[in-house]
PDB file of C-alpha atoms in Angstrom:
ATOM      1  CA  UNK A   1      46.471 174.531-118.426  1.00  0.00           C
ATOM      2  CA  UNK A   2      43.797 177.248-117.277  1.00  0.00           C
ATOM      3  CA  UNK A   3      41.614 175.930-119.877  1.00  0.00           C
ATOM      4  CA  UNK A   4      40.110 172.669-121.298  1.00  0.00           C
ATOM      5  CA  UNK A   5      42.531 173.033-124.529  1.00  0.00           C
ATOM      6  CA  UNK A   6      44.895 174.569-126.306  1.00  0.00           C
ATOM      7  CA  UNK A   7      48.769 174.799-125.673  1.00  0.00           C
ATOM      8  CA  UNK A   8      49.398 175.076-121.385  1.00  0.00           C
ATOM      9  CA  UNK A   9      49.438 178.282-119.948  1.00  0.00           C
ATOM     10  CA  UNK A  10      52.921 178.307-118.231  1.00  0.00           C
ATOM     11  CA  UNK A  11      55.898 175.623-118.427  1.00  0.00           C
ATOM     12  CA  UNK A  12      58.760 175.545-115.743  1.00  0.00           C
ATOM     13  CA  UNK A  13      61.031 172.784-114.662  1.00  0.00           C
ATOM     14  CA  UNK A  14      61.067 172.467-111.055  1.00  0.00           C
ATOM     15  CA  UNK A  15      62.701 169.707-108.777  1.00  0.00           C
ATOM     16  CA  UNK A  16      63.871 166.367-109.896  1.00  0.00           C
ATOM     17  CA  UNK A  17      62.770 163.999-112.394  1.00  0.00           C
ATOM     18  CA  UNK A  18      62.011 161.334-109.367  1.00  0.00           C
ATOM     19  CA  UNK A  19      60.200 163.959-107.030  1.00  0.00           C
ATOM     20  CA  UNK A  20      56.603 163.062-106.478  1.00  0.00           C
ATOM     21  CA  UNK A  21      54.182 166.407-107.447  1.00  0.00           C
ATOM     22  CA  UNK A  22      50.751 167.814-106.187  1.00  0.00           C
ATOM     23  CA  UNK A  23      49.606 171.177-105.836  1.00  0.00           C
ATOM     24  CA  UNK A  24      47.552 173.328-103.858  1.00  0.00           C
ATOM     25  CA  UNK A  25      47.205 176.507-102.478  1.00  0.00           C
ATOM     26  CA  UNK A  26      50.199 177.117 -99.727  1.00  0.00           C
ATOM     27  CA  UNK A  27      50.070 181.050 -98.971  1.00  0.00           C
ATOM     28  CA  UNK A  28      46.336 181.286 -99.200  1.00  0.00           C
ATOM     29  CA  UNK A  29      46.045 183.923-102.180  1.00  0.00           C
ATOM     30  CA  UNK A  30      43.723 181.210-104.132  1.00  0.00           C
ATOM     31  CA  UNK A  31      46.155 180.336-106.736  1.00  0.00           C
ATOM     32  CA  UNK A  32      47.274 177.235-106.672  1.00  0.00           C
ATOM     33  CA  UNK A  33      51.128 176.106-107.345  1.00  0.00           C
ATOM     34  CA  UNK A  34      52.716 173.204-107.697  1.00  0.00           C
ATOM     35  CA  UNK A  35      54.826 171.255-104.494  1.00  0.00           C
ATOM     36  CA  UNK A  36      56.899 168.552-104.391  1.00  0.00           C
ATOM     37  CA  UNK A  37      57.507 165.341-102.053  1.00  0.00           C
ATOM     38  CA  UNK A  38      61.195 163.631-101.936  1.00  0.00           C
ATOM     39  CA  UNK A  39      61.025 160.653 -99.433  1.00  0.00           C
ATOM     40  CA  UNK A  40      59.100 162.211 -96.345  1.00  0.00           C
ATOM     41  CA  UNK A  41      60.219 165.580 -97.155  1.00  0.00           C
ATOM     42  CA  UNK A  42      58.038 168.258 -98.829  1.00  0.00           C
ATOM     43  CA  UNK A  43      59.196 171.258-100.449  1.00  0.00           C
ATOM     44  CA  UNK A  44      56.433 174.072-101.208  1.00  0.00           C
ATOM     45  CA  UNK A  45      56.647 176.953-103.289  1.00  0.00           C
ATOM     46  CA  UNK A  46      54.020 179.881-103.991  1.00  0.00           C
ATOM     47  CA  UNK A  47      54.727 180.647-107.639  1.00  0.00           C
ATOM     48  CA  UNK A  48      54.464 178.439-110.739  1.00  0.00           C
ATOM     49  CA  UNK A  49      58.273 178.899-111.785  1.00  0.00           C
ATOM     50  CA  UNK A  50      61.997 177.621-111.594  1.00  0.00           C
ATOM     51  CA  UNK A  51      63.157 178.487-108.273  1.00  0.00           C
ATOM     52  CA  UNK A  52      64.045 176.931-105.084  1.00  0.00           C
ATOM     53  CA  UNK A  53      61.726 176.087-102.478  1.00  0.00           C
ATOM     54  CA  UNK A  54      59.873 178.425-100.276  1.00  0.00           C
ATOM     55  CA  UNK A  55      58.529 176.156 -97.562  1.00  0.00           C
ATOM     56  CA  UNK A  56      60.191 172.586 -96.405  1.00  0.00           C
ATOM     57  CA  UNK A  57      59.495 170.021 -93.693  1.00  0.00           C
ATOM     58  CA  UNK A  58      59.213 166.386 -93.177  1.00  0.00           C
ATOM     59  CA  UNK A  59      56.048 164.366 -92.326  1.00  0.00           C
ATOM     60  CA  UNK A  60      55.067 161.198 -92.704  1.00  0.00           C
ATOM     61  CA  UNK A  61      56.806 157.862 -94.024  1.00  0.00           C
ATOM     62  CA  UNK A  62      58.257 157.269 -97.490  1.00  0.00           C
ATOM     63  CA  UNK A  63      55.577 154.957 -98.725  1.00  0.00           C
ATOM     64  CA  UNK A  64      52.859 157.263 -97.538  1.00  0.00           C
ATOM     65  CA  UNK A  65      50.401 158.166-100.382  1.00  0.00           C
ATOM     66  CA  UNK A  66      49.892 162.072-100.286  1.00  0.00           C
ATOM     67  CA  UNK A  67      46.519 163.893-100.209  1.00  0.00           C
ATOM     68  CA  UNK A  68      46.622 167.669-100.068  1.00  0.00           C
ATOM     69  CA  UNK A  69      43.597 170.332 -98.962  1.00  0.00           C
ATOM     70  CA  UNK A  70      42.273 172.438 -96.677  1.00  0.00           C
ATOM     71  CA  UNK A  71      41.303 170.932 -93.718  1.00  0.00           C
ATOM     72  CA  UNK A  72      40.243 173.975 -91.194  1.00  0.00           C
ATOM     73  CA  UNK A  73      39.018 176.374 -93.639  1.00  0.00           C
ATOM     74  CA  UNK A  74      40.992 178.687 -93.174  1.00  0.00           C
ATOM     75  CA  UNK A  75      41.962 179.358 -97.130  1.00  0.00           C
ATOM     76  CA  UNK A  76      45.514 177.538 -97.088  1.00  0.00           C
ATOM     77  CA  UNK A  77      45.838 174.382 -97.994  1.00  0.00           C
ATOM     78  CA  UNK A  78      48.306 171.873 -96.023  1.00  0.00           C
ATOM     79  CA  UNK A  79      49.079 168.547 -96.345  1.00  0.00           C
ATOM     80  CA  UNK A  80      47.810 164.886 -95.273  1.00  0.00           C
ATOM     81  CA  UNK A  81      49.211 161.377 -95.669  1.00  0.00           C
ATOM     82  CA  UNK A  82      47.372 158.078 -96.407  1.00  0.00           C
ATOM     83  CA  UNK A  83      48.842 154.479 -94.513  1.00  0.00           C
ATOM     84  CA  UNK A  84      47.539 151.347 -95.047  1.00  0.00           C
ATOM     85  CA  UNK A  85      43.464 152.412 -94.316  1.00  0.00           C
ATOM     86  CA  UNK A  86      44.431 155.646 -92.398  1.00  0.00           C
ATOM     87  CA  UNK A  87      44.644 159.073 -92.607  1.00  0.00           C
ATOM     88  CA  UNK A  88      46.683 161.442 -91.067  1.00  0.00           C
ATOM     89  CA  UNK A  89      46.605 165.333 -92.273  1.00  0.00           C
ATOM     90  CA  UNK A  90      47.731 168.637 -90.683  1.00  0.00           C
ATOM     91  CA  UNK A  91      46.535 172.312 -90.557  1.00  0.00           C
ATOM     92  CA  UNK A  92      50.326 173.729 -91.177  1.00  0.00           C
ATOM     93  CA  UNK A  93      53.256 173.536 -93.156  1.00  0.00           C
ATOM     94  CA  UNK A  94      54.613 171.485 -90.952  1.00  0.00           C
ATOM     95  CA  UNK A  95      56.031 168.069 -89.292  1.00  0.00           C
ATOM     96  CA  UNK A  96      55.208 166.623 -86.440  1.00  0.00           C
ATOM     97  CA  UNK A  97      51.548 164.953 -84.947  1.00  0.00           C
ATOM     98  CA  UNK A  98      48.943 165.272 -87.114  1.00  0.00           C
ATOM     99  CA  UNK A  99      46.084 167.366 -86.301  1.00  0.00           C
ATOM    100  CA  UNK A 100      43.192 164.442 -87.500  1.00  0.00           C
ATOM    101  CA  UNK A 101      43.990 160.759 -87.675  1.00  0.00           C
ATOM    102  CA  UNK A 102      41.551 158.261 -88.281  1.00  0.00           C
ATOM    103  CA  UNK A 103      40.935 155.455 -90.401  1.00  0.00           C
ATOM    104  CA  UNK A 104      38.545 155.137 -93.572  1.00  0.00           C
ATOM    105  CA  UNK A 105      37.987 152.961 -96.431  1.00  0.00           C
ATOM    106  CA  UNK A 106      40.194 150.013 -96.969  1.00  0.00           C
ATOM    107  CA  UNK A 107      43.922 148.596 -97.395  1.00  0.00           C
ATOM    108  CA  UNK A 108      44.066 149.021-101.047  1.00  0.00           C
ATOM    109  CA  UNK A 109      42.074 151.754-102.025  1.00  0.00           C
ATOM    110  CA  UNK A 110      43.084 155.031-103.751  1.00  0.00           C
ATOM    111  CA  UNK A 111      42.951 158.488-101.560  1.00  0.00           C
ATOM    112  CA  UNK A 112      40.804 161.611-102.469  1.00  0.00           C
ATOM    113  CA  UNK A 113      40.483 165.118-101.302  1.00  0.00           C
ATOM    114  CA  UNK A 114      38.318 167.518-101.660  1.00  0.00           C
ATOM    115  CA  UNK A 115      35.396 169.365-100.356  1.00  0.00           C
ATOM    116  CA  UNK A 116      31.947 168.168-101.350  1.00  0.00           C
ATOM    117  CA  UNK A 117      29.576 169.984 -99.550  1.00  0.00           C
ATOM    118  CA  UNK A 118      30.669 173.859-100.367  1.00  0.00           C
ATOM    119  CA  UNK A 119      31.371 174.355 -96.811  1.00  0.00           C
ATOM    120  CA  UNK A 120      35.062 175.832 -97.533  1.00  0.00           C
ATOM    121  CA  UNK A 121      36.803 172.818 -95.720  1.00  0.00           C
ATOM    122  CA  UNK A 122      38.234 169.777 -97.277  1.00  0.00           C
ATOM    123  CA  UNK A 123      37.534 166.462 -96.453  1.00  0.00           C
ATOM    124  CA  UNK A 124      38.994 162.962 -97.630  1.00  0.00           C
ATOM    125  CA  UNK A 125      37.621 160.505 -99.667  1.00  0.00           C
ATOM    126  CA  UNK A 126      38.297 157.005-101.758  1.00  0.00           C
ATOM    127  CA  UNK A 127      38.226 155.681-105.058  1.00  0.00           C
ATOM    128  CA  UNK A 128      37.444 151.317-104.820  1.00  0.00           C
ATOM    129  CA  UNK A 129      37.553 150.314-108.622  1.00  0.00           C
ATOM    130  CA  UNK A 130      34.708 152.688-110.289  1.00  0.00           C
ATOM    131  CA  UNK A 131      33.632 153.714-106.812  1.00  0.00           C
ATOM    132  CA  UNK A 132      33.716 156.780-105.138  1.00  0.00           C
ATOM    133  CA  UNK A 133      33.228 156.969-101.395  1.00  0.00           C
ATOM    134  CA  UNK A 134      33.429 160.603-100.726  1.00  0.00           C
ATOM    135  CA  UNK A 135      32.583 161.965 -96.715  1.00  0.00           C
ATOM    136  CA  UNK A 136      31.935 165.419 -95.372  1.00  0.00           C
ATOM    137  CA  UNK A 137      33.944 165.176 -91.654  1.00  0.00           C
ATOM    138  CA  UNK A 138      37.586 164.188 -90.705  1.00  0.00           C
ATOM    139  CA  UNK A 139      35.875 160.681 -89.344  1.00  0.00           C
ATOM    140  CA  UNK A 140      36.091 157.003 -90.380  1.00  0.00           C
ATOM    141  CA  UNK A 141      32.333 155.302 -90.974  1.00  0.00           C
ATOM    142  CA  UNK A 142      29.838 155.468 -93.601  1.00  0.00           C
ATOM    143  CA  UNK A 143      30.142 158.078 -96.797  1.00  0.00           C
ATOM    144  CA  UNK A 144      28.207 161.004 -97.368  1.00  0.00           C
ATOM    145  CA  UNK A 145      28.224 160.346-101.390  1.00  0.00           C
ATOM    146  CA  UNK A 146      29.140 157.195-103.082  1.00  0.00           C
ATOM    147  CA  UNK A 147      29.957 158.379-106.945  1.00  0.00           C
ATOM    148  CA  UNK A 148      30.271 155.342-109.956  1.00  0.00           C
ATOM    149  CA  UNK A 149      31.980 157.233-112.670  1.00  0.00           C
ATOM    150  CA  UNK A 150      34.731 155.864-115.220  1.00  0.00           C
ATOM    151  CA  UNK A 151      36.358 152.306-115.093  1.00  0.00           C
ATOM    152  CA  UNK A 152      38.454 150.567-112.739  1.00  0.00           C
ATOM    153  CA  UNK A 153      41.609 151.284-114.027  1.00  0.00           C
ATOM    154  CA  UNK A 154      41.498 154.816-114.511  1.00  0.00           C
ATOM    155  CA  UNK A 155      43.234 157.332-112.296  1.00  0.00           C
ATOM    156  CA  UNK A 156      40.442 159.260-110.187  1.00  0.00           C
ATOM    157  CA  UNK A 157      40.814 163.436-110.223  1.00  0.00           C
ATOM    158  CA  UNK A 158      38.854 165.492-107.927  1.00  0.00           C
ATOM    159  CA  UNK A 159      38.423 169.072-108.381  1.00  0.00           C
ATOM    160  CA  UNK A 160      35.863 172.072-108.925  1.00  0.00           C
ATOM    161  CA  UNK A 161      35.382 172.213-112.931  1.00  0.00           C
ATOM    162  CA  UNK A 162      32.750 174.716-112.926  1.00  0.00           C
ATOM    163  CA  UNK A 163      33.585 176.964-110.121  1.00  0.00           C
ATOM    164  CA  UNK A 164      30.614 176.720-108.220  1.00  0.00           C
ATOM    165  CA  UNK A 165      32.587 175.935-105.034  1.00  0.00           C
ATOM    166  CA  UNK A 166      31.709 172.368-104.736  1.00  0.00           C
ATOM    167  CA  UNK A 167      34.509 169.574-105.943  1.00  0.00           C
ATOM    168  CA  UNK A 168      33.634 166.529-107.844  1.00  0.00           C
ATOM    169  CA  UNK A 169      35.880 163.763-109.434  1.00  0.00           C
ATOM    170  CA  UNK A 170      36.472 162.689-112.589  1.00  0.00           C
ATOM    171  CA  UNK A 171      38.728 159.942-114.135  1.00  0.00           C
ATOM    172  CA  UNK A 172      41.820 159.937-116.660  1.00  0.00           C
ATOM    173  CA  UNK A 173      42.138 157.206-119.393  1.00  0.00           C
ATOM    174  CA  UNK A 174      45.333 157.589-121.272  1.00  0.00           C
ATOM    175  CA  UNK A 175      45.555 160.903-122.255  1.00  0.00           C
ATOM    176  CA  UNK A 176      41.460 161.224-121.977  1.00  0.00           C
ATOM    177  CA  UNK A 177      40.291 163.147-119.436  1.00  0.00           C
ATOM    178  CA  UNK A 178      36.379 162.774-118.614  1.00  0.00           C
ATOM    179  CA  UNK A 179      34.754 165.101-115.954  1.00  0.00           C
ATOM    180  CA  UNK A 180      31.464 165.238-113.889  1.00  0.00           C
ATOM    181  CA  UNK A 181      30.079 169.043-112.728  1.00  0.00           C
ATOM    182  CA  UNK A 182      27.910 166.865-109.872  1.00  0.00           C
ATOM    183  CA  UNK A 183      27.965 163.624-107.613  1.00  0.00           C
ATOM    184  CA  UNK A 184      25.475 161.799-109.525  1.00  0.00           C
ATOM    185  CA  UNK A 185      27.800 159.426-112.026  1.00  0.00           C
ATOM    186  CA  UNK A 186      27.278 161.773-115.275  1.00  0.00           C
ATOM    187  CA  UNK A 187      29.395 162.964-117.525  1.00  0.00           C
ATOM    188  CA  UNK A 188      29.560 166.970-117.890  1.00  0.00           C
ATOM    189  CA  UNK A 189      33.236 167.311-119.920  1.00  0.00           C
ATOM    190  CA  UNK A 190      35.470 165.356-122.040  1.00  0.00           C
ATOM    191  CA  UNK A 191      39.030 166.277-122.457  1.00  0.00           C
ATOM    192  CA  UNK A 192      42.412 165.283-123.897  1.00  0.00           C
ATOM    193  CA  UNK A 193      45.311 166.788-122.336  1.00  0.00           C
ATOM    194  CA  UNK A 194      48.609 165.798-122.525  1.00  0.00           C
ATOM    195  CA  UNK A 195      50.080 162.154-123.081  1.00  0.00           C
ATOM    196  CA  UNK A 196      49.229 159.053-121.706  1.00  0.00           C
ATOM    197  CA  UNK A 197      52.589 158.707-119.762  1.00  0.00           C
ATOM    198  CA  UNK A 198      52.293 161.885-118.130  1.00  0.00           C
ATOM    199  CA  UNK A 199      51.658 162.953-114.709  1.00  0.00           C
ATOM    200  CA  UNK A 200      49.272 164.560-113.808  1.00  0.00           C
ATOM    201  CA  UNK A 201      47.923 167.392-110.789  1.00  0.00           C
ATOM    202  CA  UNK A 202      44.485 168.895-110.535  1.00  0.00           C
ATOM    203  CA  UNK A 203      44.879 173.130-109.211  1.00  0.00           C
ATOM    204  CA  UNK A 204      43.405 176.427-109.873  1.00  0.00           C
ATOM    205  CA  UNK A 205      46.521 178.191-111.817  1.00  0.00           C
ATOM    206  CA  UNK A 206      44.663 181.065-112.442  1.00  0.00           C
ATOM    207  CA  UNK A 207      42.817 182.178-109.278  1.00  0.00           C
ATOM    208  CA  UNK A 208      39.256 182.286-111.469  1.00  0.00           C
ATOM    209  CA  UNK A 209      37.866 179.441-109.217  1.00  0.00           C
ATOM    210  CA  UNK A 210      37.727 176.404-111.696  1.00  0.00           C
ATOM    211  CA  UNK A 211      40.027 173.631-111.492  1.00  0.00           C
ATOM    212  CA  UNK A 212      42.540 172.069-114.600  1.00  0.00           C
ATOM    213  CA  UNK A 213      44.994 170.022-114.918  1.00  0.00           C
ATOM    214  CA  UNK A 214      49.100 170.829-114.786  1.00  0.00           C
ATOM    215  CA  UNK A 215      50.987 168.214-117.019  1.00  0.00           C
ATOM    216  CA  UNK A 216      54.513 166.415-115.704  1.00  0.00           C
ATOM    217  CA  UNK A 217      56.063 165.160-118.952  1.00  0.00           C
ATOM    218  CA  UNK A 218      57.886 162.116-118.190  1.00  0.00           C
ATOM    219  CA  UNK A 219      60.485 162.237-120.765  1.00  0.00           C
TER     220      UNK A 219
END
């Protein structure tokens, strides 16, 4: 979807059914696509269509959660992995050591990305229930914005829905999508995309700057 309704912009089919998806931005040309992770392996590919792979390595561990941004600036977004309270993310499309490890948050709680200052790099953050601890450096300690948005249960997003170059989050209810444009807890859209068994990716399909949502049916 490049919009907040109507029919989706572009439908593929693209890996397996049991592939875990994300998306971001792998060649730098500010479109974002959608890539896939199968165990510890990752496959990448720069256009939103059937086709194989373009990019492929192995990082990480099998029950890793997955967090995805840019984490040098540098306009390309890579990769990152979340362990127990840790992160570990990388500036290539690669394996191997990653280039920031450190720990943040708790055992338990839900990994973000995003960036939240406007600076052009990505940082991590956590959703704890309705909570969202959000910091500004690849560092453990205190957060630079703590968001309460949603309910406990939801599924946190975090994206930039008005193209002002800051992300925010937001939170998915079923099939109800409810946004915020800033960090202070209020609500600035309301969406329904979708159904409430799908999966779901935040990306920027169209290059114009503003984040949606891409749509996994499950069925």
């Amino acid at each position: 979807h490049n919009v907040w309704s109507g029919d989706p912009a572009v439908g593929f089919g693209y890996g397996r059914v049991t592939d875990e998806f994300f998306a971001g931005d792998w060649d730098g040309d500010g479109i974002d696509t959608i890539g896939l992770r199968r165990g510890n392996r990752f496959y990448l590919r720069n256009e939103n269509s059937s086709g194989r792979h373009e990019i492929a390595f192995t990082f990480g561990r099998n029950t890793d959660q997955v967090v995805v941004g840019d984490w040098n600036g540098d306009g390309i977004d890579t990769v990152g992995v979340h362990r127990g309270k840790r992160f570990h993310l990388i500036n290539e499309h690669r394996g191997g050591w990653a280039d920031y490890s450190f720990g943040y948050g708790r055992r338990g709680d839900v990994p973000l990305a995003g960036d939240w200052d406007g600076d052009g790099t990505d940082t991590v953050g956590i959703k704890r229930g309705s909570e969202f601890h959000l910091t500004n450096a690849h560092k453990g300690g205190y957060a630079n914005h703590k968001v309460i948005f949603g309910e406990p249960s939801d599924l946190g997003l975090t994206g930039d829905w008005d193209g002002d170059g800051k992300d925010t989050v937001g939170s998915r209810r079923g099939a109800d999508v409810f946004l915020t444009d800033s960090l202070d807890g209020s609500i600035s859209r309301t969406a329904t995309i979708g159904e409430a068994h799908d999966r779901v990716a935040v990306g920027d399909w169209d290059g114009d700057g503003t984040d949606t949502l891409a749509i996994r049916h499950m069925r």
